[in-house]
mmCIF file of C-alpha atoms in Angstrom:
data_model
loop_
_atom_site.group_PDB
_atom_site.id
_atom_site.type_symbol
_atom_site.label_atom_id
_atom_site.label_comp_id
_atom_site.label_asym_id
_atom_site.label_seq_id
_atom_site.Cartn_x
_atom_site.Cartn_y
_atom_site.Cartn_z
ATOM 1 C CA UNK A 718 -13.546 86.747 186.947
ATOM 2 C CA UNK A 719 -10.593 89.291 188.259
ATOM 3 C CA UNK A 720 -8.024 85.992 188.527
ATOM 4 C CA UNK A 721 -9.157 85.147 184.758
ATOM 5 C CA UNK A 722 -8.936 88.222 183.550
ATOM 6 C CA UNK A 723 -5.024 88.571 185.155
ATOM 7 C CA UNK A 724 -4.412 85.480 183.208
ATOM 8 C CA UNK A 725 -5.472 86.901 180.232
ATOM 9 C CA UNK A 726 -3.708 90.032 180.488
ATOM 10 C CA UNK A 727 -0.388 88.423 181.440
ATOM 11 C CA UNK A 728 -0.868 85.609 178.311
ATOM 12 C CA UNK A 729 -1.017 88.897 176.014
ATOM 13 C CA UNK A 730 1.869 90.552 178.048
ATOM 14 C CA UNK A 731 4.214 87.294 177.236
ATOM 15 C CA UNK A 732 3.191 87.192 173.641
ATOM 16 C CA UNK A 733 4.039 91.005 173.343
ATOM 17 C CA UNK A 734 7.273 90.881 174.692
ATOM 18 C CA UNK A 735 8.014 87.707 172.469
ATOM 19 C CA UNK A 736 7.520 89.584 169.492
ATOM 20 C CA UNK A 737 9.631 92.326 170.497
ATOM 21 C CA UNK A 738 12.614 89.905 171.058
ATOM 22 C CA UNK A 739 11.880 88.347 167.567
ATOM 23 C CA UNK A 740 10.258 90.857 165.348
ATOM 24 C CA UNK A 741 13.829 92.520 164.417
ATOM 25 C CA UNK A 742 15.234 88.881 163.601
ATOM 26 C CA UNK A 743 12.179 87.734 161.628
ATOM 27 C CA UNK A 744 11.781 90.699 159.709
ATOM 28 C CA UNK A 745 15.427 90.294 158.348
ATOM 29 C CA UNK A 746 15.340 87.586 156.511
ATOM 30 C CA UNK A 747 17.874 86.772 154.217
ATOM 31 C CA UNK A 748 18.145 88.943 151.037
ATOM 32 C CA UNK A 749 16.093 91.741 152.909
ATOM 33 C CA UNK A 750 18.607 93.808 154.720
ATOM 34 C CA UNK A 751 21.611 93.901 152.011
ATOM 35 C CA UNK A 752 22.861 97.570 151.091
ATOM 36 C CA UNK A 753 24.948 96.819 148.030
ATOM 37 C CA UNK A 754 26.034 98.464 145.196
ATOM 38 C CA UNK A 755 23.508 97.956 141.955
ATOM 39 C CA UNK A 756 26.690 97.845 139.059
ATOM 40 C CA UNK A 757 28.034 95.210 137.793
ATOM 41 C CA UNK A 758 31.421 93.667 138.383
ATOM 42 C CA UNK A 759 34.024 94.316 140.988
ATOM 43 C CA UNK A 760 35.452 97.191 139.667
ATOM 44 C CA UNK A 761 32.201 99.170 138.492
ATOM 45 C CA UNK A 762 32.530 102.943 138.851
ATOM 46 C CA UNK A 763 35.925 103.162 139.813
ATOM 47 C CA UNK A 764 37.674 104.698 136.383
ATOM 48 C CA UNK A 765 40.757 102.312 135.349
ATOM 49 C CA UNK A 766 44.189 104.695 134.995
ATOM 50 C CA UNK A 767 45.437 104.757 131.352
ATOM 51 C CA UNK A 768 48.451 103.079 131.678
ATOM 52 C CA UNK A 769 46.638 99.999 132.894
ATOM 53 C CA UNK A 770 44.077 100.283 130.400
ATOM 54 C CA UNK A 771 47.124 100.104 127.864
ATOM 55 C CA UNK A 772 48.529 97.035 129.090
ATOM 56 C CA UNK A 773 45.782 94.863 130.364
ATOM 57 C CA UNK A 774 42.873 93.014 128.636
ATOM 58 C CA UNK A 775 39.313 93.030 130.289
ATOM 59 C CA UNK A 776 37.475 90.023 129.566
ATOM 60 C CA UNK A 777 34.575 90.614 130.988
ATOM 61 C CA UNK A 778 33.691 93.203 134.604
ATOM 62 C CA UNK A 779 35.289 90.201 136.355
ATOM 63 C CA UNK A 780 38.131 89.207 134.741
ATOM 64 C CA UNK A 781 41.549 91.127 133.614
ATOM 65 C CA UNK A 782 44.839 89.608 131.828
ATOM 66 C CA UNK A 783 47.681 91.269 131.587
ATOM 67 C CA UNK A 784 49.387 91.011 128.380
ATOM 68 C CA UNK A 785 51.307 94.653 127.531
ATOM 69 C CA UNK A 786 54.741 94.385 127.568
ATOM 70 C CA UNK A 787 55.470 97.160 130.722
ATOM 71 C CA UNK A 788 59.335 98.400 131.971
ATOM 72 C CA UNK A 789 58.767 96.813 135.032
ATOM 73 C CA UNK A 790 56.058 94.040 135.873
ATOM 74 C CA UNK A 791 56.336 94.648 139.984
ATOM 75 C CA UNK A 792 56.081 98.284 139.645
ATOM 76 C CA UNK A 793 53.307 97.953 137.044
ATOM 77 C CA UNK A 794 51.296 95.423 139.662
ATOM 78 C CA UNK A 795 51.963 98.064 142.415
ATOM 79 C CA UNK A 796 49.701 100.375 140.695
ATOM 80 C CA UNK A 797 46.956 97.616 139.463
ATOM 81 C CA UNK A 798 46.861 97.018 143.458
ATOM 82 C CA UNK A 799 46.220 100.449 144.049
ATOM 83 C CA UNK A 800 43.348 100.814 141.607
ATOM 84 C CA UNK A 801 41.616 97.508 143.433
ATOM 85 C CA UNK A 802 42.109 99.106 146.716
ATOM 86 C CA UNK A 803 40.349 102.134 145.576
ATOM 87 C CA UNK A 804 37.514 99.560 144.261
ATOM 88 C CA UNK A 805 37.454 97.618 147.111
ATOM 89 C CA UNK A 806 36.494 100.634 149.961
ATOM 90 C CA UNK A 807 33.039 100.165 148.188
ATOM 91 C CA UNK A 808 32.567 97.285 149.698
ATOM 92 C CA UNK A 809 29.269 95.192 150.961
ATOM 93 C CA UNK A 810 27.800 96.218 153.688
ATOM 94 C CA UNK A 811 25.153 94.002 155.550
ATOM 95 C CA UNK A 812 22.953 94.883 158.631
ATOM 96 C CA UNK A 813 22.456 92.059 161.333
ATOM 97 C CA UNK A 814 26.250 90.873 160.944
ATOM 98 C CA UNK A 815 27.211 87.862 162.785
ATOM 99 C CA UNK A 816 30.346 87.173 162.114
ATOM 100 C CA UNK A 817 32.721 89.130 159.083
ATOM 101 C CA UNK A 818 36.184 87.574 158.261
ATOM 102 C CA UNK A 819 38.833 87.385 155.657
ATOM 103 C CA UNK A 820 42.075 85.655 154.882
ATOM 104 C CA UNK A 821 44.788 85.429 152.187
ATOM 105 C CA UNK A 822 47.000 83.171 150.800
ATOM 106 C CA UNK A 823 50.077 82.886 148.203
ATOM 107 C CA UNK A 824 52.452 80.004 146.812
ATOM 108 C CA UNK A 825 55.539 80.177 144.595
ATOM 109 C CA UNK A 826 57.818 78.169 142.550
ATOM 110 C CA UNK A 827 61.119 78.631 141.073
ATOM 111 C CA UNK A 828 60.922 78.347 137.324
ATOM 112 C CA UNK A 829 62.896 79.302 134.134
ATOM 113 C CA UNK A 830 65.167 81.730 136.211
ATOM 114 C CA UNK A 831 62.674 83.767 137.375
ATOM 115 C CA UNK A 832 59.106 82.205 139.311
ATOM 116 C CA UNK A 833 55.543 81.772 139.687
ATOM 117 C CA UNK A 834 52.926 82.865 142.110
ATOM 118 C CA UNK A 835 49.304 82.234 143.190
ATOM 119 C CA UNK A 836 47.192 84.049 145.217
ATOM 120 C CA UNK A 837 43.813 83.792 146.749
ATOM 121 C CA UNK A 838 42.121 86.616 148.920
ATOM 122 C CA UNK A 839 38.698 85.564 150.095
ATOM 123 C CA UNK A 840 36.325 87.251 152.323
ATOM 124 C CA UNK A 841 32.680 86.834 153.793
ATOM 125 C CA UNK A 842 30.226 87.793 156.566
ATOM 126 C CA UNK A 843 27.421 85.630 158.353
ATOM 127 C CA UNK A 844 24.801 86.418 159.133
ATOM 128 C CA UNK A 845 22.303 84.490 161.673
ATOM 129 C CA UNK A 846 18.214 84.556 161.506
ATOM 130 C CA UNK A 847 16.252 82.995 164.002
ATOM 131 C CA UNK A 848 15.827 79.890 161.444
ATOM 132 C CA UNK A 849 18.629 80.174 159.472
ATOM 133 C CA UNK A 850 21.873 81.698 158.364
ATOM 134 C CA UNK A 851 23.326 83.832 155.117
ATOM 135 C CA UNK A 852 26.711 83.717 153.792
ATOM 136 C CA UNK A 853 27.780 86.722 151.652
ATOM 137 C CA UNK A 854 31.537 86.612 149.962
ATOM 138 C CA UNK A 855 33.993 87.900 147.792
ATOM 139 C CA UNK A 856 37.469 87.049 146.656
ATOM 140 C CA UNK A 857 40.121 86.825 143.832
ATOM 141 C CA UNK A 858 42.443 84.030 141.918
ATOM 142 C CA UNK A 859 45.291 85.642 140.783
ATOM 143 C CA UNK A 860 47.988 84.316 138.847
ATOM 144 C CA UNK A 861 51.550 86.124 137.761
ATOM 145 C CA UNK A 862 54.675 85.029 135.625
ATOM 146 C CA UNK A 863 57.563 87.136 136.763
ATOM 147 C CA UNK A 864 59.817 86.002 134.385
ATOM 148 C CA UNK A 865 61.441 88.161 131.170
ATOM 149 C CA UNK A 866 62.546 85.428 129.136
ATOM 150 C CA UNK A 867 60.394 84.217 127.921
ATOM 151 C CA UNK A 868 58.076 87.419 128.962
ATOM 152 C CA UNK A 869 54.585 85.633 128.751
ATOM 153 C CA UNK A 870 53.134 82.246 129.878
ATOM 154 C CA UNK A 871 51.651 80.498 126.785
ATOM 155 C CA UNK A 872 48.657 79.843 128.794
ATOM 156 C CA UNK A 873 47.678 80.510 132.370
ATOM 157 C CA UNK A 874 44.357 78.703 133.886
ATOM 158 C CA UNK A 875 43.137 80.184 136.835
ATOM 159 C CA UNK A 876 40.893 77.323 138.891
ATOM 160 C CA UNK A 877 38.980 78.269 141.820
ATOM 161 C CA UNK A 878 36.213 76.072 144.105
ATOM 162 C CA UNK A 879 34.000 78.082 146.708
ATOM 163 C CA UNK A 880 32.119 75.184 149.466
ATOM 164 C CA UNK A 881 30.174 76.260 152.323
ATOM 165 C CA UNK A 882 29.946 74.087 154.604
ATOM 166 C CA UNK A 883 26.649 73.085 156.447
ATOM 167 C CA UNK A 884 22.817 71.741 156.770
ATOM 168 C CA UNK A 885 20.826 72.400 153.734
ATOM 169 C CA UNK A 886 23.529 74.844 152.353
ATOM 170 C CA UNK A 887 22.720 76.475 148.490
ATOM 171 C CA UNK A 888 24.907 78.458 146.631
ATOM 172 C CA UNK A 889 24.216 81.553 144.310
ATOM 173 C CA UNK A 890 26.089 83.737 142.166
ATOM 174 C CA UNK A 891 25.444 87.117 140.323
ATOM 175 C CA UNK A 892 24.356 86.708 136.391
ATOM 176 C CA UNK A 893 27.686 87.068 134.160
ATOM 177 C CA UNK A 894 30.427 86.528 137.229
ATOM 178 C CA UNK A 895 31.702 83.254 135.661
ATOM 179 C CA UNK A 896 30.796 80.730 138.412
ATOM 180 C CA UNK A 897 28.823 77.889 138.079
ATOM 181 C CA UNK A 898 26.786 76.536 141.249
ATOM 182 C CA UNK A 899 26.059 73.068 142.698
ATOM 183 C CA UNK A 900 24.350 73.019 145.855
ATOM 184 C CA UNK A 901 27.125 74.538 148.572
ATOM 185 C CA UNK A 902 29.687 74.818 145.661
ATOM 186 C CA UNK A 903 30.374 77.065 143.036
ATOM 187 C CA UNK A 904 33.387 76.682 141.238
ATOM 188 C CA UNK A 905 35.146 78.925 138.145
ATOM 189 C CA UNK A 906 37.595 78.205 135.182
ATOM 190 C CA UNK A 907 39.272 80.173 133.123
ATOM 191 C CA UNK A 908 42.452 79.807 130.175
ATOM 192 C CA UNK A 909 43.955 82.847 128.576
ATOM 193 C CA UNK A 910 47.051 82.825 126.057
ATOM 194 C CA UNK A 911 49.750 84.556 125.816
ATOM 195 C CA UNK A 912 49.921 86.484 128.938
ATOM 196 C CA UNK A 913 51.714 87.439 132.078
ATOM 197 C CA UNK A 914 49.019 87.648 134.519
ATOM 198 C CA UNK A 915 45.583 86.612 134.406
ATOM 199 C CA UNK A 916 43.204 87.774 137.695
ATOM 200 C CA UNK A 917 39.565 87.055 138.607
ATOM 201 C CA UNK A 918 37.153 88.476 141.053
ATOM 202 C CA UNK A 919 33.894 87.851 142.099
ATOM 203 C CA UNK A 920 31.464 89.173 145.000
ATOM 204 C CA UNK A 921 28.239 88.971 146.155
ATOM 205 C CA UNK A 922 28.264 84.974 146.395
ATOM 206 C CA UNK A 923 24.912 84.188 148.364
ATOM 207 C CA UNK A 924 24.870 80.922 150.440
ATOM 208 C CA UNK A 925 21.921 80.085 152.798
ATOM 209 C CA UNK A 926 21.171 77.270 154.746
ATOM 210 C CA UNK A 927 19.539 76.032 158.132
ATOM 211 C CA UNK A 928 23.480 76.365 159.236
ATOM 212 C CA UNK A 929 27.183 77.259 157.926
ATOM 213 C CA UNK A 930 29.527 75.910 159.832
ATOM 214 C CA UNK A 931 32.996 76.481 157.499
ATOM 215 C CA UNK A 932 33.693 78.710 154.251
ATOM 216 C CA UNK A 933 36.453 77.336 152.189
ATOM 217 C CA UNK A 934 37.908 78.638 148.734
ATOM 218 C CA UNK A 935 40.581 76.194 147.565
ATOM 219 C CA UNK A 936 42.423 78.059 143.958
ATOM 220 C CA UNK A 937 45.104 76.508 141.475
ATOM 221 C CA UNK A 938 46.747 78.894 139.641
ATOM 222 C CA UNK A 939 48.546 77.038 136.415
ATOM 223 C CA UNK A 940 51.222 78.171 134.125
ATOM 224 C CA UNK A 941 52.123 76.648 130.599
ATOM 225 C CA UNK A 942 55.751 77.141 128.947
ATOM 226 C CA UNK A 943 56.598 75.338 125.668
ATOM 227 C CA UNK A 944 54.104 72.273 126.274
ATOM 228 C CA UNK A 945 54.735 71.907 130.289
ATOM 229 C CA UNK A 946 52.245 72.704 132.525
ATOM 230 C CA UNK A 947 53.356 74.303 136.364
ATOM 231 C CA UNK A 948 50.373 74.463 138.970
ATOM 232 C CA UNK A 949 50.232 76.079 142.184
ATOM 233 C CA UNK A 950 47.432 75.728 145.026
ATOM 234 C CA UNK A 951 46.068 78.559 147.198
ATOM 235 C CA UNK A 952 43.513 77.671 149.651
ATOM 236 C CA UNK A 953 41.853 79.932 152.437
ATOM 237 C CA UNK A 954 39.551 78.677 155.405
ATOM 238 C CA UNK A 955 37.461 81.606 157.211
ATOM 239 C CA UNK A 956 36.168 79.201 159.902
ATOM 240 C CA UNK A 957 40.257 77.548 160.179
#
């Protein structure tokens, strides 16, 4: 009676300690334990300087083309990267992080006496559950004509492709952020006229799956002068 009892006592021991080891993991399942701003768009809540507001063209909170005609363009994008730093100490913060990482990349061409760039940023952090894992990123296309003459691009297209790479992967994206979402891809496309910049953001891009093994965002960033279309490609691996 004593030697069954023991076993009985040490059975409930086991399972008590096994649910202390996996209680904090279980109970944070994905979409529970994110501490994230309620606005909408990148820039919410952060107020936009007036000369910027002057010059640039909001086409929705994620999307901003730059079509004033400003002294200097470098100087002028100096101070738009200032205003997204200021934006971007908000931030996303998630308990339970795995793994948090972030990369950049840029391309250039020589054109018309002057050049073209493209640049991606894209960041994310993983985060591991005792059954599966959660993805959540941000990032920006940007694209900028540094030319005078002619001043503006008669079109710029901004392309950008998001995968996650994995088992049973699926992609989703906040309402109104321009993406559209195919199992682990969600991809964005945008044409403005008559501009010399043209820049889109996005965040809180929610991929789960039984596993991610690789987050990619591959950009093209494409200019059009007088029929003639110039594309650049950006790509950034956080897993490379």
């Amino acid at each position: 009676m004593t030697s069954k009892r023991f076993k009985i006592g040490t059975l409930l021991l086991t399972i008590l300690l096994l649910y202390m080891v996996f209680m904090p993991a279980v109970s944070a399942m994905p979409g529970t334990q994110k501490n994230q701003t309620e606005e909408v768009g990148f820039f919410s809540g952060t107020e936009m300087p007036e000369e910027l507001k002057k010059n640039i063209v909001q086409v929705d909170p994620y999307t901003f083309v730059f079509k004033g005609k400003v002294d200097d363009k470098k100087k002028f994008v100096a101070a738009w990267n200032e205003y997204e730093a200021k934006a971007k100490n908000k931030g996303i913060t998630l308990q339970y992080v795995t793994r948090e990482d972030s990369g950049s990349a840029s391309a250039t061409r020589n054109l018309l006496g002057s050049y073209i760039e493209g640049q991606s940023y894209f960041h994310g952090a993983r985060t591991d559950y005792v059954i599966s894992q959660e993805f959540i990123g941000d990032g920006n296309t940007k694209g900028y004509w540094w030319g005078l003459n002619p001043y503006y691009a008669d079109l710029i297209t901004l392309a950008s492709s998001v995968k996650l790479t994995g088992i049973s992967v699926s992609i989703s994206v906040p309402a109104g952020i321009g993406f559209s979402t195919s199992g682990d891809t969600a991809t964005y496309s945008g044409t403005w006229s008559d501009a010399w910049s043209a820049q889109h953001y996005y965040s809180n891009l929610d991929g789960t799956g039984l596993s991610i093994f690789d987050e990619d965002q591959n950009d093209a960033e494409t200019f059009r002068f007088s029929g003639t279309d110039y594309t650049l490609y950006t790509h950034v691996d956080l897993d490379a």
